[in-house]
Tab-separated table of C-alpha atoms in Angstrom:
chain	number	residue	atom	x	y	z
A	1052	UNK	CA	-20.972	-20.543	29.872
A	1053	UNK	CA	-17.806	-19.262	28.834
A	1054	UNK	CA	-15.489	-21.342	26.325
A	1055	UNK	CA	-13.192	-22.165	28.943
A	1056	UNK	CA	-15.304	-24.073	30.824
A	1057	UNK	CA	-13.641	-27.631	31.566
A	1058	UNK	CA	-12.124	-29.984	33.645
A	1059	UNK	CA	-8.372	-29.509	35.311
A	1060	UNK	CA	-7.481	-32.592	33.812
A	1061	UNK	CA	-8.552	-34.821	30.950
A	1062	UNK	CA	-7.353	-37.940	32.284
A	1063	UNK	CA	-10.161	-40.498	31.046
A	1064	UNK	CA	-13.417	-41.199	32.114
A	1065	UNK	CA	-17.171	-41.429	30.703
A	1066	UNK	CA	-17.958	-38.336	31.015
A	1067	UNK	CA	-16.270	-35.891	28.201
A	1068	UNK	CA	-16.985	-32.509	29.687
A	1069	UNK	CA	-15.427	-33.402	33.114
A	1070	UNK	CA	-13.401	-36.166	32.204
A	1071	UNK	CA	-14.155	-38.204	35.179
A	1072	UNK	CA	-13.629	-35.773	37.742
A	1073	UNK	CA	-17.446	-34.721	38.487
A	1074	UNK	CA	-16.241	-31.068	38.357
A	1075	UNK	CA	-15.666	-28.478	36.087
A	1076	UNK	CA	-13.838	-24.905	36.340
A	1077	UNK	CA	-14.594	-22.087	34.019
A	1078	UNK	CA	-14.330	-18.333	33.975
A	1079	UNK	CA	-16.981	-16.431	35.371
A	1080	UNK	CA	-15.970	-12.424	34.681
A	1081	UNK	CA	-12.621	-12.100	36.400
A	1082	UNK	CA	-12.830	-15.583	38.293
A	1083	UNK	CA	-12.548	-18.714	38.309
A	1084	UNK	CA	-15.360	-20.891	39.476
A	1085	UNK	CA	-15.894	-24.265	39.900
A	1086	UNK	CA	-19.486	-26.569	39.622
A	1087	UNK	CA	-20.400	-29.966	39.853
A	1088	UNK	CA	-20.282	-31.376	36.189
A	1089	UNK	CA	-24.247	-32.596	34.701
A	1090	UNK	CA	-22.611	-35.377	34.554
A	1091	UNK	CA	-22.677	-36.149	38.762
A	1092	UNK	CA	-25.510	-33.394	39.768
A	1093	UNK	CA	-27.765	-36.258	40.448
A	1094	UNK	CA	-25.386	-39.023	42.797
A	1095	UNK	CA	-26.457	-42.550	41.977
A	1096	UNK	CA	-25.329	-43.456	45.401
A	1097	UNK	CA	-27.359	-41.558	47.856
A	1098	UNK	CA	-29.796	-40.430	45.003
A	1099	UNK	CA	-29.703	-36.891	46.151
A	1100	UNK	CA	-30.086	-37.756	50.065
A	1101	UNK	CA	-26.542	-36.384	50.767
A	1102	UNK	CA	-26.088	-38.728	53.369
A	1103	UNK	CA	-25.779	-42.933	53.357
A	1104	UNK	CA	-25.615	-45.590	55.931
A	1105	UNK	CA	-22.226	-47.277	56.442
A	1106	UNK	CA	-21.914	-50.757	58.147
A	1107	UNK	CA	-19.046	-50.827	60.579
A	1108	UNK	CA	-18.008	-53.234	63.361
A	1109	UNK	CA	-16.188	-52.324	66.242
A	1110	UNK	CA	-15.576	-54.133	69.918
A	1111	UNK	CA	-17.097	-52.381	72.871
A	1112	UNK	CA	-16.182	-55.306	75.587
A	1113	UNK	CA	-14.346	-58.575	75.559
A	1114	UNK	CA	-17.471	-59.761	76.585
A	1115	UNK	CA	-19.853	-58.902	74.480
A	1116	UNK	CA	-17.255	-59.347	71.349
A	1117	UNK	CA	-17.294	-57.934	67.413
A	1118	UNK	CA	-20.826	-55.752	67.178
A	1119	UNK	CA	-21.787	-54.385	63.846
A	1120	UNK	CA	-23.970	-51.436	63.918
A	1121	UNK	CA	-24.773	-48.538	60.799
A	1122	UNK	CA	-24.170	-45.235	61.255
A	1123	UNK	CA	-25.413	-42.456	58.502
A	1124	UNK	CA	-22.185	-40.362	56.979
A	1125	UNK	CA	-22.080	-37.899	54.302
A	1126	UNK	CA	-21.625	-39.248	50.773
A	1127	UNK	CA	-18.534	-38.416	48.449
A	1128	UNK	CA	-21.450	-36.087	46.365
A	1129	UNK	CA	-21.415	-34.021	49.900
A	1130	UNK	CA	-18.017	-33.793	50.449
A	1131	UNK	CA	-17.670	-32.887	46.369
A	1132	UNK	CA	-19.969	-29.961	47.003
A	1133	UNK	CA	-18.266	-28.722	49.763
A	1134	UNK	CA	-15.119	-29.018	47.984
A	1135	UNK	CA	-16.852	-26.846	44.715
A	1136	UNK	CA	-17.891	-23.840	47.481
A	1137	UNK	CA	-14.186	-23.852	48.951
A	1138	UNK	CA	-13.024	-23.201	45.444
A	1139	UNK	CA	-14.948	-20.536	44.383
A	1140	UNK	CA	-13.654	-18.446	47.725
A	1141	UNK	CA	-10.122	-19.346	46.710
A	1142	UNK	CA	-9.896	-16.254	44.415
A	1143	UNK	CA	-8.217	-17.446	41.654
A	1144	UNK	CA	-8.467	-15.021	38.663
A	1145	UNK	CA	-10.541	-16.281	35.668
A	1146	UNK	CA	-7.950	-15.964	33.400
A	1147	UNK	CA	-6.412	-18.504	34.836
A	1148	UNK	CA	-9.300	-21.066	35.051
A	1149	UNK	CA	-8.142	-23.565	33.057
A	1150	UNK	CA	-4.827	-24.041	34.606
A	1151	UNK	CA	-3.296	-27.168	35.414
A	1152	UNK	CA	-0.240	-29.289	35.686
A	1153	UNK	CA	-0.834	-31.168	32.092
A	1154	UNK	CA	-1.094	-28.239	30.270
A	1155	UNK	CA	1.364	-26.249	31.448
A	1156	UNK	CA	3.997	-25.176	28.803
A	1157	UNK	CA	8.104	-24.690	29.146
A	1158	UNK	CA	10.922	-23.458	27.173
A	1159	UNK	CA	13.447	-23.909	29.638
A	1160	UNK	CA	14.384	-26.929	31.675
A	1161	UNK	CA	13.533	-24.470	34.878
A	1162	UNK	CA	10.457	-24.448	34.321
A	1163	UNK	CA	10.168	-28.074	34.131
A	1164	UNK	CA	11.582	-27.542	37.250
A	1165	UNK	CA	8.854	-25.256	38.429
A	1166	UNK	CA	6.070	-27.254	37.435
A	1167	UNK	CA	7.471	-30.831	39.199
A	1168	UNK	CA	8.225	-28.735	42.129
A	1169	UNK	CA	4.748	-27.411	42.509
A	1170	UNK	CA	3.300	-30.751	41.364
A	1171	UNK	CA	5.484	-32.595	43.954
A	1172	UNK	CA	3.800	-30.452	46.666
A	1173	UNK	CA	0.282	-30.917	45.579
A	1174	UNK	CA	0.527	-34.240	45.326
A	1175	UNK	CA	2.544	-35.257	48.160
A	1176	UNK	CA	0.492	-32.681	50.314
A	1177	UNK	CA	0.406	-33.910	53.859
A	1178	UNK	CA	-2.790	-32.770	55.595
A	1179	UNK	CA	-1.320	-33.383	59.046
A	1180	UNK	CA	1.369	-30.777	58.669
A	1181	UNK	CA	3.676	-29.432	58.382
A	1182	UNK	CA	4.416	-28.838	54.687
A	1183	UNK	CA	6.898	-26.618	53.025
A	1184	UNK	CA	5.618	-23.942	50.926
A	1185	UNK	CA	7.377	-22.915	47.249
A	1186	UNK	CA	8.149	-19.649	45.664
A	1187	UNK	CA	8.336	-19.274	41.844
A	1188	UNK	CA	10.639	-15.867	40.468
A	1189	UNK	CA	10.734	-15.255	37.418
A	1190	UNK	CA	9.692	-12.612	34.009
A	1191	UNK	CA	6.533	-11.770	33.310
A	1192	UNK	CA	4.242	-14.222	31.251
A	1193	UNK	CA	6.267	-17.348	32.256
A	1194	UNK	CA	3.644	-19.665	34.272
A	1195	UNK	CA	3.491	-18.873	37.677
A	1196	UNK	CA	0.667	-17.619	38.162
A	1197	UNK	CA	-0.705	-20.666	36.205
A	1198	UNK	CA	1.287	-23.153	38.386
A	1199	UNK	CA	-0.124	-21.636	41.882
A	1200	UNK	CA	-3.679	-22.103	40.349
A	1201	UNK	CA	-3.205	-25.411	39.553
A	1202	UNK	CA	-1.415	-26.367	43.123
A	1203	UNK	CA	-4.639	-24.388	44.667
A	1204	UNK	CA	-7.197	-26.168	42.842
A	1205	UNK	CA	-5.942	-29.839	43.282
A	1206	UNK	CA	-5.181	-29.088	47.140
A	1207	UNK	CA	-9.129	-27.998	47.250
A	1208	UNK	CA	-10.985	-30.129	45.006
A	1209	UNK	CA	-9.064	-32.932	45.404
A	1210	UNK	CA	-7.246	-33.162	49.279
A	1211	UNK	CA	-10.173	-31.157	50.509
A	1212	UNK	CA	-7.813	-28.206	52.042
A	1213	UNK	CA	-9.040	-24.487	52.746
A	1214	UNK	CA	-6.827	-22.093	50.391
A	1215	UNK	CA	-6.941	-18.200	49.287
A	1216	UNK	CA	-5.286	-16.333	46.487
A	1217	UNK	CA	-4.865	-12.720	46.743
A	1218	UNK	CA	-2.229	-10.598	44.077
A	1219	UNK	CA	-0.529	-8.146	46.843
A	1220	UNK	CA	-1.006	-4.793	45.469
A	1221	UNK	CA	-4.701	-5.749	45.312
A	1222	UNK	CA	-4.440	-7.014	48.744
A	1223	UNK	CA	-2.950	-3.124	49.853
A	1224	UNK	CA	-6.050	-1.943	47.402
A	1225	UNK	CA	-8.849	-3.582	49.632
A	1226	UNK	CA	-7.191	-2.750	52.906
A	1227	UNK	CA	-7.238	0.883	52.191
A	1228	UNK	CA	-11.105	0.938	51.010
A	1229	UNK	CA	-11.321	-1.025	54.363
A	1230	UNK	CA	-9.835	1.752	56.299
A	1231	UNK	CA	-12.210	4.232	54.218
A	1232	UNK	CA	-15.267	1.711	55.877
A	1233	UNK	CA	-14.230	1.897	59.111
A	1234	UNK	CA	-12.600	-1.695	58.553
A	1235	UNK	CA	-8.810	-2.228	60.685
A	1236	UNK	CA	-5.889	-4.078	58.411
A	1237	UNK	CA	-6.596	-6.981	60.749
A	1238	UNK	CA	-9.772	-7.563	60.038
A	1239	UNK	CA	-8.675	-8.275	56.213
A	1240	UNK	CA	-5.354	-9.940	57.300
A	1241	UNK	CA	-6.670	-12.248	59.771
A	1242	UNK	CA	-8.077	-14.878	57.678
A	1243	UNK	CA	-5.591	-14.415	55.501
A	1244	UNK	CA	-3.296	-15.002	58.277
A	1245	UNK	CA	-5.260	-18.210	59.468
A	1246	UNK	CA	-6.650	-19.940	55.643
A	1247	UNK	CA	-4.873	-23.462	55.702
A	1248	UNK	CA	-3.051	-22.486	52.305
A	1249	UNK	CA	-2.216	-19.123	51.090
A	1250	UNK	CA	-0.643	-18.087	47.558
A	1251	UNK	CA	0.878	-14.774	47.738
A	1252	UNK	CA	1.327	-13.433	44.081
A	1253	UNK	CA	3.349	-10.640	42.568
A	1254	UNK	CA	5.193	-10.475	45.981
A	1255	UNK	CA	7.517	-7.206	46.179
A	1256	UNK	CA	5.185	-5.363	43.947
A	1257	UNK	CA	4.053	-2.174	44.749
A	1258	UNK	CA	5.469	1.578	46.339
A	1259	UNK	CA	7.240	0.001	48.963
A	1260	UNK	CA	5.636	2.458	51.423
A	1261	UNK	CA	5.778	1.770	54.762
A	1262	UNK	CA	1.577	0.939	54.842
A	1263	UNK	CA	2.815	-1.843	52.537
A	1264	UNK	CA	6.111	-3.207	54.117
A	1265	UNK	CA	3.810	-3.167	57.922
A	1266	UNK	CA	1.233	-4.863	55.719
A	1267	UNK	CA	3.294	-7.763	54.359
A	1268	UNK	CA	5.305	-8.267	57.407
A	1269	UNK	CA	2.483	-9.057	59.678
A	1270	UNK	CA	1.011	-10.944	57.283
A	1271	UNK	CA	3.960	-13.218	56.751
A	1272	UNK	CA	5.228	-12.830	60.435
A	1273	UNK	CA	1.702	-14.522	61.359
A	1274	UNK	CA	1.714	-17.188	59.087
A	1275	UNK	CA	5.568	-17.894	59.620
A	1276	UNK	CA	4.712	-18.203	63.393
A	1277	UNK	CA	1.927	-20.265	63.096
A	1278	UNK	CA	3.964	-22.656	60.543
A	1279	UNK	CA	1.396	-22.301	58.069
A	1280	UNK	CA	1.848	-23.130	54.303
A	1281	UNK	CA	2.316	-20.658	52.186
A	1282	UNK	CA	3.370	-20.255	48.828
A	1283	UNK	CA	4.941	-16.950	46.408
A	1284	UNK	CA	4.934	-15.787	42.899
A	1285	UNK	CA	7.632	-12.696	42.341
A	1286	UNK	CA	8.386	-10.796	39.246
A	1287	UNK	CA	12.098	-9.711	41.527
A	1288	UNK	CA	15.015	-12.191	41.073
A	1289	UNK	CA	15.819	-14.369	44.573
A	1290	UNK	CA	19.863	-14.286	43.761
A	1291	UNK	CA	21.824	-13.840	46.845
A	1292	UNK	CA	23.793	-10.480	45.126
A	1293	UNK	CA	22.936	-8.292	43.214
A	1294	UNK	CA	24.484	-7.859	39.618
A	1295	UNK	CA	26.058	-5.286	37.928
A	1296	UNK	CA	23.438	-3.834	35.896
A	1297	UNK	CA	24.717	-0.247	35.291
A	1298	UNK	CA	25.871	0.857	31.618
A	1299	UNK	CA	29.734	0.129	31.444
A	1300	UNK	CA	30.121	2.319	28.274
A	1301	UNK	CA	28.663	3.923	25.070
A	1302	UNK	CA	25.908	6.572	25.379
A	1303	UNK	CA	22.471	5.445	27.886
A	1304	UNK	CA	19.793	7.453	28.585
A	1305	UNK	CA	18.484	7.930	31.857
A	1306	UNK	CA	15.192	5.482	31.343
A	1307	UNK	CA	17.458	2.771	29.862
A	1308	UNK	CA	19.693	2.649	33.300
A	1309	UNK	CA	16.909	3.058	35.272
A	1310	UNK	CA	15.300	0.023	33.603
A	1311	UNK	CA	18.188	-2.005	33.565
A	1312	UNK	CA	18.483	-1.623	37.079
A	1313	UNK	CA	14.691	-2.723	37.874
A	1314	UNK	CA	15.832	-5.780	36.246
A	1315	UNK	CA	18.353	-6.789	38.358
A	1316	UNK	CA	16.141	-5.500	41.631
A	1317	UNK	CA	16.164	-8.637	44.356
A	1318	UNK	CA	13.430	-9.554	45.954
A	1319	UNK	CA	15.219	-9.452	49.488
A	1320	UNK	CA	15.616	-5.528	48.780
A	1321	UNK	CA	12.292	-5.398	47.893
A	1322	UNK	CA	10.795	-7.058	50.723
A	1323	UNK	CA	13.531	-6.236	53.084
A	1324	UNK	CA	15.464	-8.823	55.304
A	1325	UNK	CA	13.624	-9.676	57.867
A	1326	UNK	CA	10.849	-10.942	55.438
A	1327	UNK	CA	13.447	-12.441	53.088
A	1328	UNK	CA	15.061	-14.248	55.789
A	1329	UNK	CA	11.589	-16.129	56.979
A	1330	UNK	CA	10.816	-16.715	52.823
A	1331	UNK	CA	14.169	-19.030	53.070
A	1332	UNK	CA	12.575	-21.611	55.977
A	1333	UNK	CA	9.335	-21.251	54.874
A	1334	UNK	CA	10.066	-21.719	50.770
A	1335	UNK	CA	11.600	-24.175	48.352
A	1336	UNK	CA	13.165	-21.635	45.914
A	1337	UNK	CA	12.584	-21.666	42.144
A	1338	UNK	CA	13.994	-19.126	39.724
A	1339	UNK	CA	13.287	-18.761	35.969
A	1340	UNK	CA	16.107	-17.172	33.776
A	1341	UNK	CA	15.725	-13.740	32.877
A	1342	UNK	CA	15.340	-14.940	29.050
A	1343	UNK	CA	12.729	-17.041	30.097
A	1344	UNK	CA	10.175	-16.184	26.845
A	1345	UNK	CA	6.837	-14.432	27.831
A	1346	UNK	CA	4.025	-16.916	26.715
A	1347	UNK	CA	1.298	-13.959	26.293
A	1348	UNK	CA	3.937	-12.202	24.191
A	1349	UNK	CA	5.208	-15.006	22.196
A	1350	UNK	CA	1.548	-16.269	21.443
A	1351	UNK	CA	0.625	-12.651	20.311
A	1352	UNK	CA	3.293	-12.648	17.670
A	1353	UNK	CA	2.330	-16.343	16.633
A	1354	UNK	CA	-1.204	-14.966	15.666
A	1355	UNK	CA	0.053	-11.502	14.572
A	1356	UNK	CA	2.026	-13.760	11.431
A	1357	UNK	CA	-1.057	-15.849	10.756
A	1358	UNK	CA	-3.554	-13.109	10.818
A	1359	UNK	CA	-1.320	-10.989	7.960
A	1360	UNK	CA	-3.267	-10.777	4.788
A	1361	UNK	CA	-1.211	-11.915	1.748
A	1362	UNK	CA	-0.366	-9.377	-0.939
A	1363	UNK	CA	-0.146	-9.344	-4.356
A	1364	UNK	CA	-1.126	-13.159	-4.181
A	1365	UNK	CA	2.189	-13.960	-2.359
A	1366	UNK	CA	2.135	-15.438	1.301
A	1367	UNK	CA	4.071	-13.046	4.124
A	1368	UNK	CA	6.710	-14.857	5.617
């Protein structure tokens, strides 16, 4: 088992490799999967039947009056199994298996923001409909992907909803081996279109051909029409103009103005109006500031300072 292997939360409980939720997630190659912990394999309530009877009492005539009767339901070790296989078709990458709202870190108050946003939604999920997605926009190596795997896994192991991931330029990826199979784009898109939650990620990425803008417009026409919930990760900045980004004077080569540009690019010129327009109804917005620090990066340097050998008996520093 991998060395990630644990529980989304560590909130109490008997058991120390779960912590009390019955379930564990760990990385399996590049996903995350989920299993019933040793700890609840065996249920000491149905012992292993999968089913129990259930004493209710209900009034079929004035008559007759109060009747109590059993009837056999699935136990909560049934519905927790059911639950586990959801999960593992979410297709949340393995590197983010052990996300979750506690251990998410922030450097700026917008990602507090960010998290209590996402958390908010989890938590307050309404089953019934409808619910209001989110959209997170910020650098790379900030959390977001972290915070959509953490909505995704309490909405499925814990509020029992159906949910997919899919990272979009992996999305255009599969459609065009499709197409080499003799597979339409619909026949990929339409789940996608119909899954109770969907989490877009890296939204705007990619050539911006028009394979890809048809692509993500049905997709997101679909789900907008059939007010279904879905929630966005985007490297591309959601502000309503764009910024002066071009070199105002000194000398600038052409890579450093094309780069500074990218970094001002807007997600509504990436994605184009019409798709920007349905993001606002459909989305709480969240942006992170552009000197947001990259976690990957910073934790890098961190162990690039420890991991210098000393010389000449002194300590680096």
């Amino acid at each position: 088992m991998d060395h990630t292997d644990m529980g989304i939360n560590t909130s109490g409980g008997a058991c120390g490799t779960c912590g009390g939720l019955t379930y564990v997630i760990s990385r399996q190659g590049d996903r995350a999967q989920a299993r019933i912990c040793d700890c609840s394999v065996r249920c000491s309530v149905c012992e292993g039947r999968g089913h129990m009877l259930v004493e209710r009492e209900e009034t079929f005539s004035k008559k007759v009056g109060a009747r109590k009767y059993e009837v056999l339901v699935p136990c909560a070790c049934t519905l927790r199994t059911r639950r586990v296989a959801r999960y593992n078709e979410v297709g949340l990458p393995g590197v983010v298996a052990h996300a979750s709202f506690e251990n998410y870190r922030s450097a700026k108050p917008e990602q507090d923001r960010a998290r209590s946003v996402a958390m908010h939604f989890a938590h307050q999920f309404d089953k019934k409909g409808p619910n209001t997605g989110f959209i997170l926009s910020g650098p790379v190596g900030t959390g977001k992907t972290h915070l959509l795997a953490a909505t995704l896994a309490h909405l499925v192991l814990e509020v029992g909803m159906v949910a997919r991931y899919v990272e979009i330029s992996l999305l255009y990826a599969t459609i065009r081996r499709g197409f080499q199979e003799g597979k339409s784009g619909g026949e990929i898109i339409g789940p996608l279109s119909e899954v109770e939650v969907l989490a877009i990620d890296e939204l705007g990425k990619g050539r911006g051909s028009p394979f890809e803008m048809e692509t993500l417009d049905e997709l997101i026409a679909r789900r907008y029409n059939a007010n279904r919930t879905t929630l966005f990760a985007t490297n591309y900045s959601l502000e309503p103009e764009r910024k002066n980004a071009r070199p105002t004077n000194g000398y600038h080569s052409t890579e450093d103005t094309k780069s500074a540009l990218k970094g001002n690019e807007l997600l509504n010129e990436r994605v184009g109006e019409r798709i920007y327009s349905r993001l606002c109804e459909m989305c709480t917005f969240v942006e992170l500031p552009k000197d947001t620090p990259d976690r990957r990066r910073t934790r890098q340097e961190m162990e690039s300072r420890t991991s210098q050998p000393t010389v000449a008996g002194r300590s680096n520093r």
